[in-house]
Short mmCIF file of C-alpha atoms in Angstrom, two decimals:
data_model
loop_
_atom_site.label_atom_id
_atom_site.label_comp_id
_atom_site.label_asym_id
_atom_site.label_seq_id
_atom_site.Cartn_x
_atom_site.Cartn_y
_atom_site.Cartn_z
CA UNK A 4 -62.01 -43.23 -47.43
CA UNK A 5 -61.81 -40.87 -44.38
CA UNK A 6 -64.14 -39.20 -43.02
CA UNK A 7 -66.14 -36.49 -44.82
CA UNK A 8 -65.35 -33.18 -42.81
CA UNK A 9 -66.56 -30.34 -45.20
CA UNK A 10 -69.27 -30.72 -48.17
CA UNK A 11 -70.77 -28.06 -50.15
CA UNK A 12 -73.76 -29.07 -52.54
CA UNK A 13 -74.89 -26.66 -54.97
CA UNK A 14 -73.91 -24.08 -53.51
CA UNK A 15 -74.81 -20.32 -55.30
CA UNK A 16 -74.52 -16.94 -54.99
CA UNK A 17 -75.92 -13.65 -56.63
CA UNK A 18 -74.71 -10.18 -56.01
CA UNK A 19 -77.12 -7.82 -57.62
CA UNK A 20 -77.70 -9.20 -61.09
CA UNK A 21 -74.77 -11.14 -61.02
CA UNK A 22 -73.89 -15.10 -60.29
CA UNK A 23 -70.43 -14.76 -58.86
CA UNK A 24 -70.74 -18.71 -57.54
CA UNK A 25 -72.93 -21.01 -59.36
CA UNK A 26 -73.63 -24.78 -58.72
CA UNK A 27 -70.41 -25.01 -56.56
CA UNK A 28 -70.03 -28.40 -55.05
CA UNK A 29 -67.17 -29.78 -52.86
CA UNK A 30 -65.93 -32.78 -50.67
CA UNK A 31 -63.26 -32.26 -48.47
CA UNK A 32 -62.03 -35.33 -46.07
CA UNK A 33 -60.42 -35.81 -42.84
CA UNK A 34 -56.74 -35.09 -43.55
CA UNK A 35 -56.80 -34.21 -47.41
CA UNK A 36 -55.61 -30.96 -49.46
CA UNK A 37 -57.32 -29.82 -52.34
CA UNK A 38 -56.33 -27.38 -54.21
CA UNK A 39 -58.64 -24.41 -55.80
CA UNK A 40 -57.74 -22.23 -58.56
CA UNK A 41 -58.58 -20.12 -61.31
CA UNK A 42 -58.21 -16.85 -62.77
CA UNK A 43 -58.78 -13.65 -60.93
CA UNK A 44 -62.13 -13.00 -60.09
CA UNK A 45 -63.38 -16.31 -60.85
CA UNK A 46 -64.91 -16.59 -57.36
CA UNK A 47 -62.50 -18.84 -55.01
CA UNK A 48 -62.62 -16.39 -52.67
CA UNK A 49 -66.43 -15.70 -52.81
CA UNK A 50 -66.74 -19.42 -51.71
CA UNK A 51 -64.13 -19.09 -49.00
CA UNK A 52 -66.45 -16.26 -47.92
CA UNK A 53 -69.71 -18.59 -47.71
CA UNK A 54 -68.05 -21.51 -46.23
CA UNK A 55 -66.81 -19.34 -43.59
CA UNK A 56 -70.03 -17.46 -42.73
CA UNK A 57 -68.92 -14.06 -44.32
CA UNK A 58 -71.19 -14.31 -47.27
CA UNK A 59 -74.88 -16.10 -47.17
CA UNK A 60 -75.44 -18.41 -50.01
CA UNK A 61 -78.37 -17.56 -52.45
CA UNK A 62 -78.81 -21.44 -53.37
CA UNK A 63 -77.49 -24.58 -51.89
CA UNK A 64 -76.06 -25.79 -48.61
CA UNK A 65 -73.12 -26.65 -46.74
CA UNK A 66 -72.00 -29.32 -43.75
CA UNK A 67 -68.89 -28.79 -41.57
CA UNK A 68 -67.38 -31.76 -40.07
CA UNK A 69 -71.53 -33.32 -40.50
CA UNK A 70 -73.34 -30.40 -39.38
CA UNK A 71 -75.56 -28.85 -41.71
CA UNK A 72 -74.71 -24.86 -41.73
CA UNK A 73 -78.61 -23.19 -41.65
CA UNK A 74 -77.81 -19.71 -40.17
CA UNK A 75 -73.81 -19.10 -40.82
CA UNK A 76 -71.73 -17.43 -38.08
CA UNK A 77 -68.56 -16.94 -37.97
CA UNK A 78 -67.64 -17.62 -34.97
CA UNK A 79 -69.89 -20.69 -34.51
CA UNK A 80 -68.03 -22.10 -37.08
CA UNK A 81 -64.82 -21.37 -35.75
CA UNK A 82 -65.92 -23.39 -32.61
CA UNK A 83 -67.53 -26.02 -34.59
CA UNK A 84 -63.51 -26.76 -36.09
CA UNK A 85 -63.38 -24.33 -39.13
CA UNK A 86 -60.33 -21.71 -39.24
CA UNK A 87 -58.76 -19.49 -42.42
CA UNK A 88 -56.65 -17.23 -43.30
CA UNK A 89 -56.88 -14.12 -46.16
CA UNK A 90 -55.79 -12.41 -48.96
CA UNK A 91 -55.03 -9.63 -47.83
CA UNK A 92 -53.15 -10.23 -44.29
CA UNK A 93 -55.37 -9.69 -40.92
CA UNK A 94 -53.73 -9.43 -38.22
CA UNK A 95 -53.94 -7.42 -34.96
CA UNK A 96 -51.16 -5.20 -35.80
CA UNK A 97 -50.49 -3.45 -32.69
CA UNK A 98 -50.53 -6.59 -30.50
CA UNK A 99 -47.49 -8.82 -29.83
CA UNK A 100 -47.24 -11.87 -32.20
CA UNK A 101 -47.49 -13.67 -28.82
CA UNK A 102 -51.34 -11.82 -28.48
CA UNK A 103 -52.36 -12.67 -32.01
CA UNK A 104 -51.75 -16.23 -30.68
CA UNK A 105 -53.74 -15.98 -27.86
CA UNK A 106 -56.51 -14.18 -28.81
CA UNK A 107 -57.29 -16.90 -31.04
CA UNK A 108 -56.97 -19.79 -28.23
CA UNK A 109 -59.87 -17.44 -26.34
CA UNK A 110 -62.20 -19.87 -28.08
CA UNK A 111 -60.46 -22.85 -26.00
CA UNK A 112 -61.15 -21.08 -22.46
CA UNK A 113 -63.34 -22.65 -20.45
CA UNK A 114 -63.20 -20.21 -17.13
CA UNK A 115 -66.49 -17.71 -16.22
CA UNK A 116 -66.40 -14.47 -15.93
CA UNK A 117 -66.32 -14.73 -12.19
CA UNK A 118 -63.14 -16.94 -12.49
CA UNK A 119 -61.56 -14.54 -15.00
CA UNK A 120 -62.46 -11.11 -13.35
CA UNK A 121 -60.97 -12.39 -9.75
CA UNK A 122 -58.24 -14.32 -11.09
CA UNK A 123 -59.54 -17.78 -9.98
CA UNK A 124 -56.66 -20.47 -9.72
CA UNK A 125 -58.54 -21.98 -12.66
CA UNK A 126 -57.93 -18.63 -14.89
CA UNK A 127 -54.19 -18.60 -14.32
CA UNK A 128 -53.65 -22.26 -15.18
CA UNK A 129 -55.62 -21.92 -18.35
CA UNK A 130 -53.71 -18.86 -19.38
CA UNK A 131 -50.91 -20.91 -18.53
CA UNK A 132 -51.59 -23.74 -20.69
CA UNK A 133 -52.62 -21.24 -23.61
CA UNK A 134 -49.41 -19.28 -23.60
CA UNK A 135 -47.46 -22.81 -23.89
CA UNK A 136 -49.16 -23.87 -26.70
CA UNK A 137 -49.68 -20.60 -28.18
CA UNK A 138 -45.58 -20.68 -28.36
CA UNK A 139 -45.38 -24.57 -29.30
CA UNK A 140 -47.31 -23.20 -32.23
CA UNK A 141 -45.05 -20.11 -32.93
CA UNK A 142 -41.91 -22.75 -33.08
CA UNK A 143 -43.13 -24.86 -36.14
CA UNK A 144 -42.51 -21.37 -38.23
CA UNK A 145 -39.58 -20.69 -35.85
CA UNK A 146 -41.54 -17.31 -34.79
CA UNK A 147 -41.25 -18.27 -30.96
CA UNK A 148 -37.91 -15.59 -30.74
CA UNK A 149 -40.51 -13.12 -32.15
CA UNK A 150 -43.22 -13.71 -29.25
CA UNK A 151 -42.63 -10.27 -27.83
CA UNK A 152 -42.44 -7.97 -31.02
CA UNK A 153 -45.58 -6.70 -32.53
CA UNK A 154 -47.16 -8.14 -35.62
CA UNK A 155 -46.50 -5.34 -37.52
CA UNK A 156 -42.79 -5.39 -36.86
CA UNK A 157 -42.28 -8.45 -38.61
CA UNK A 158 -41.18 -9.07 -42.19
CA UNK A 159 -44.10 -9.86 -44.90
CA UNK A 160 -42.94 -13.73 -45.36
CA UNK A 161 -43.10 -13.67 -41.31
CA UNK A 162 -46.72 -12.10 -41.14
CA UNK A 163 -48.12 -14.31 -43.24
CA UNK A 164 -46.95 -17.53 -41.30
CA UNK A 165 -48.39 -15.89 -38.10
CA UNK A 166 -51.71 -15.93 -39.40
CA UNK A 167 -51.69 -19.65 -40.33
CA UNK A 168 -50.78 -19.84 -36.71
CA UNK A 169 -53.23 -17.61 -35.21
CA UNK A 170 -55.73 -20.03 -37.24
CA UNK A 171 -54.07 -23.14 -35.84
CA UNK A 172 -54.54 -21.91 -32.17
CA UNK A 173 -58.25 -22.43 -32.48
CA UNK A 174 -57.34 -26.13 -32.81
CA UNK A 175 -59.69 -26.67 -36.13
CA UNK A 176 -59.71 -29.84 -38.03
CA UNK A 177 -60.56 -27.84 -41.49
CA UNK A 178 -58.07 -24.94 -42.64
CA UNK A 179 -58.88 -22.60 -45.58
CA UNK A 180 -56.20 -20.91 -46.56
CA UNK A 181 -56.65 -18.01 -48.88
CA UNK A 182 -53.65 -17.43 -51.04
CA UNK A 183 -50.97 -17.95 -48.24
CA UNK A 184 -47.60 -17.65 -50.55
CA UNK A 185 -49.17 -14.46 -52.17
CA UNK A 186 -46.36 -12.13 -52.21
CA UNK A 187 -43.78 -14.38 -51.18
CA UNK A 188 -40.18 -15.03 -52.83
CA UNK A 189 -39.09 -18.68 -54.25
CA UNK A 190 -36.97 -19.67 -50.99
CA UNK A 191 -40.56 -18.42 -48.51
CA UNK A 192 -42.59 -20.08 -50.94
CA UNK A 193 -40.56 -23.64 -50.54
CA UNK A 194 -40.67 -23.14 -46.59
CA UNK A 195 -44.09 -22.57 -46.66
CA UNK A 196 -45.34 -25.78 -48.76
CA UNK A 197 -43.06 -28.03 -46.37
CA UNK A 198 -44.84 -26.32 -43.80
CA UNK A 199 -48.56 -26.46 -44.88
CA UNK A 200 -47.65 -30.51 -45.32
CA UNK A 201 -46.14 -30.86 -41.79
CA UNK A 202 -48.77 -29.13 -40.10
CA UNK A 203 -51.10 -30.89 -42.27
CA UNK A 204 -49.99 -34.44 -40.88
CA UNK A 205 -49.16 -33.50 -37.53
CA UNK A 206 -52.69 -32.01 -36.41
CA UNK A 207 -54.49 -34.44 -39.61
CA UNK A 208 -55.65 -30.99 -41.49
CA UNK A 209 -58.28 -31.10 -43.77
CA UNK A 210 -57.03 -27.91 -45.88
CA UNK A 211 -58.71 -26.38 -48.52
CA UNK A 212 -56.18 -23.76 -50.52
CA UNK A 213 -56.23 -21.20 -52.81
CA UNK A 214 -53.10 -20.53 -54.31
CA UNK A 215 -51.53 -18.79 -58.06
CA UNK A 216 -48.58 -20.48 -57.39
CA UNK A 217 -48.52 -23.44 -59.60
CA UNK A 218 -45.32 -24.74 -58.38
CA UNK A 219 -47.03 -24.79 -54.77
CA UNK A 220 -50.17 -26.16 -55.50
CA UNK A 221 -49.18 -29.22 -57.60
CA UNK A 222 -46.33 -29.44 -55.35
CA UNK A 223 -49.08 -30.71 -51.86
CA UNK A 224 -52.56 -30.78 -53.13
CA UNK A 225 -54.00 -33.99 -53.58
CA UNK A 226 -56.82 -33.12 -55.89
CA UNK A 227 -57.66 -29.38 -58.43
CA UNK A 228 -60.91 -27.83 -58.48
CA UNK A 229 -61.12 -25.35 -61.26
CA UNK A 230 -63.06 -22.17 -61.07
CA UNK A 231 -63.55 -20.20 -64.10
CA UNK A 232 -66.58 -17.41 -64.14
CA UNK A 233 -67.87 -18.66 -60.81
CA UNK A 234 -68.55 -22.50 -62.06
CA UNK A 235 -66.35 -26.06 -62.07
CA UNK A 236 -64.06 -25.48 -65.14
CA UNK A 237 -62.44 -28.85 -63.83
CA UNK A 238 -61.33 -31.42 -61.08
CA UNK A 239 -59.68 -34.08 -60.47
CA UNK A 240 -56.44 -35.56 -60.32
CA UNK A 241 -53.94 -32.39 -60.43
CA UNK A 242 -51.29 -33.70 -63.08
CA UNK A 243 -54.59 -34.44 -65.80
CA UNK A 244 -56.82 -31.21 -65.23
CA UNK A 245 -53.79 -28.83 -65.63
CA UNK A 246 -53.23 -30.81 -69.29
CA UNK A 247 -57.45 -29.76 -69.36
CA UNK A 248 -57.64 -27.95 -72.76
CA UNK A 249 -60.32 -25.78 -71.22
CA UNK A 250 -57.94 -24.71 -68.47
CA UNK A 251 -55.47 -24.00 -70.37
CA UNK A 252 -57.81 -21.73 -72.20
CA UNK A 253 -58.83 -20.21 -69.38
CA UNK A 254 -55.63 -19.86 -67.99
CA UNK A 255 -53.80 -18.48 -71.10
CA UNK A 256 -56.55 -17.80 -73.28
CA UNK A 257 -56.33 -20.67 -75.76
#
C-alpha cells in the first residue's frame, strides 16, 4: 500500500440545527482516485469545504499528507500540498490565462520583498522559471496558444481545464476536484477523464473527485464513496456499490 496522504476520521458538521456531514471518514493514498458521489445536496461538497479549510468541522479530525489539521487555513494547506478546484468556476477573469497560472505558482517563490521590489537577479530568474512551467502546464490541456487571452475569453470546456491547471501550479500531491466535467459535452467530457488520468500518473496525484457523470467516474476512479443525507450510503469497489440496492434507491428512488 502507498502512502497514506489524506485521512479524515469522523469527521462532522452542523449548520444551525442541521447535520449536513455526519461520521464522514476517508483514506486517500499516494497516487489513488476515489471517487465521491451522491445526490444533490447530500454534502460532497460540504466535505470538500472542511478538508480544504473553508468550513470548520463540528466533530472529528483530519491529516494531510500526516499532518494533523488543528486550526484549518487555506492557504496553509495549499502550501502543505493540498489544491482544488469548484463548482462553480473561479477564476481571475480579467487576468490572462497566463496570470491565473502564475498567481498560483506565487506559493513556489522563494525571493524577499527586498529582492522582489528592486528586481534582484534572483526575482527575474524565479519569474523566469515560473512562467516556463506555468506554460509546460498550459500545454497538457493544449491552452499554451491561449497564454495571452483573458480567462474570461475562453470557451466553458476551456475554463474549466484552466482551473485544474491553476491548481496544478501549486505543485500539490492531493487534488480535489469539485465536479470538473459539470457542464461539459460527451467529446470535453472524454478529453477530460484521459486528462485527469495523465496528470494523475505523471505528477503521482492523489485525487479526490466529485463528479454526476457516471460514465466519468467509473471510467478512472479506483474506489466509490457514497454520500446520501450527509452519511456513507456506500464504498468500495466501484463496479459492486453502484449494483448497492441502497444506492440505487437513493439514486432513483427505489
Amino acid at each position: 500500500m502507498t502512502e497514506k496522504v489524506l485521512e479524515a476520521k469522523n469527521i462532522s458538521i452542523n449548520f444551525g440545527g442541521l447535520k449536513a456531514v455526519n461520521d464522514f471518514n476517508l483514506e486517500l493514498h499516494q497516487g489513488e482516485l476515489i471517487g465521491l458521489i451522491g445526490p444533490n445536496g447530500a454534502g460532497k461538497s460540504t466535505v470538500f469545504n472542511i478538508l480544504t479549510g473553508v468550513y470548520k468541522a463540528s466533530d472529528g479530525e483530519y491529516f494531510v499528507n500526516g499532518k494533523k489539521i488543528e486550526n484549518p487555513s487555506t492557504y496553509k494547506l495549499v502550501r502543505s500540498g493540498l489544491a482544488r478546484t469548484f463548482q462553480n468556476i473561479r477564476l481571475f477573469n480579467k487576468m490572462s490565462v497566463l496570470e491565473n497560472i502564475l498567481s498560483a505558482e506565487n506559493s513556489n517563490m522563494s525571493y524577499n520583498v527586498l529582492q522582489g521590489t528592486f528586481r534582484f537577479p534572483k526575482f527575474w530568474k524565479e519569474e523566469m522559471d515560473a512562467t516556463k512551467r506555468a506554460l509546460d502546464l498550459l500545454s497538457i490541456f493544449d491552452l499554451q496558444d491561449y497564454a495571452s487571452l483573458d480567462a474570461e475569453s475562453l470557451p466553458y470546456g476551456k475554463q474549466r481545464q484552466l482551473e485544474i491547471v491553476r491548481a496544478l501550479a501549486s505543485k500539490p500531491n492531493i487534488l480535489l476536484l469539485d465536479e470538473p466535467a459539470a457542464g461539459m459535452n460527451e467529446n470535453e467530457t472524454k478529453e477530460l477523464m484521459k486528462s485527469i488520468e495523465y496528470i494523475r500518473k505523471k505528477f503521482n496525484l492523489a485525487i479526490l473527485l466529485i463528479e454526476h457523470d457516471m460514465d466519468l467516474v467509473l471510467g478512472i476512479s479506483e474506489k466509490l464513496i457514497v454520500l446520501n443525507h450527509g452519511e456513507i450510503l456506500a464504498s468500495g469497489e466501484p463496479k459492486e456499490v453502484i449494483r448497492n440496492p441502497k444506492v440505487v434507491e437513493a439514486y432513483l428512488g427505489g
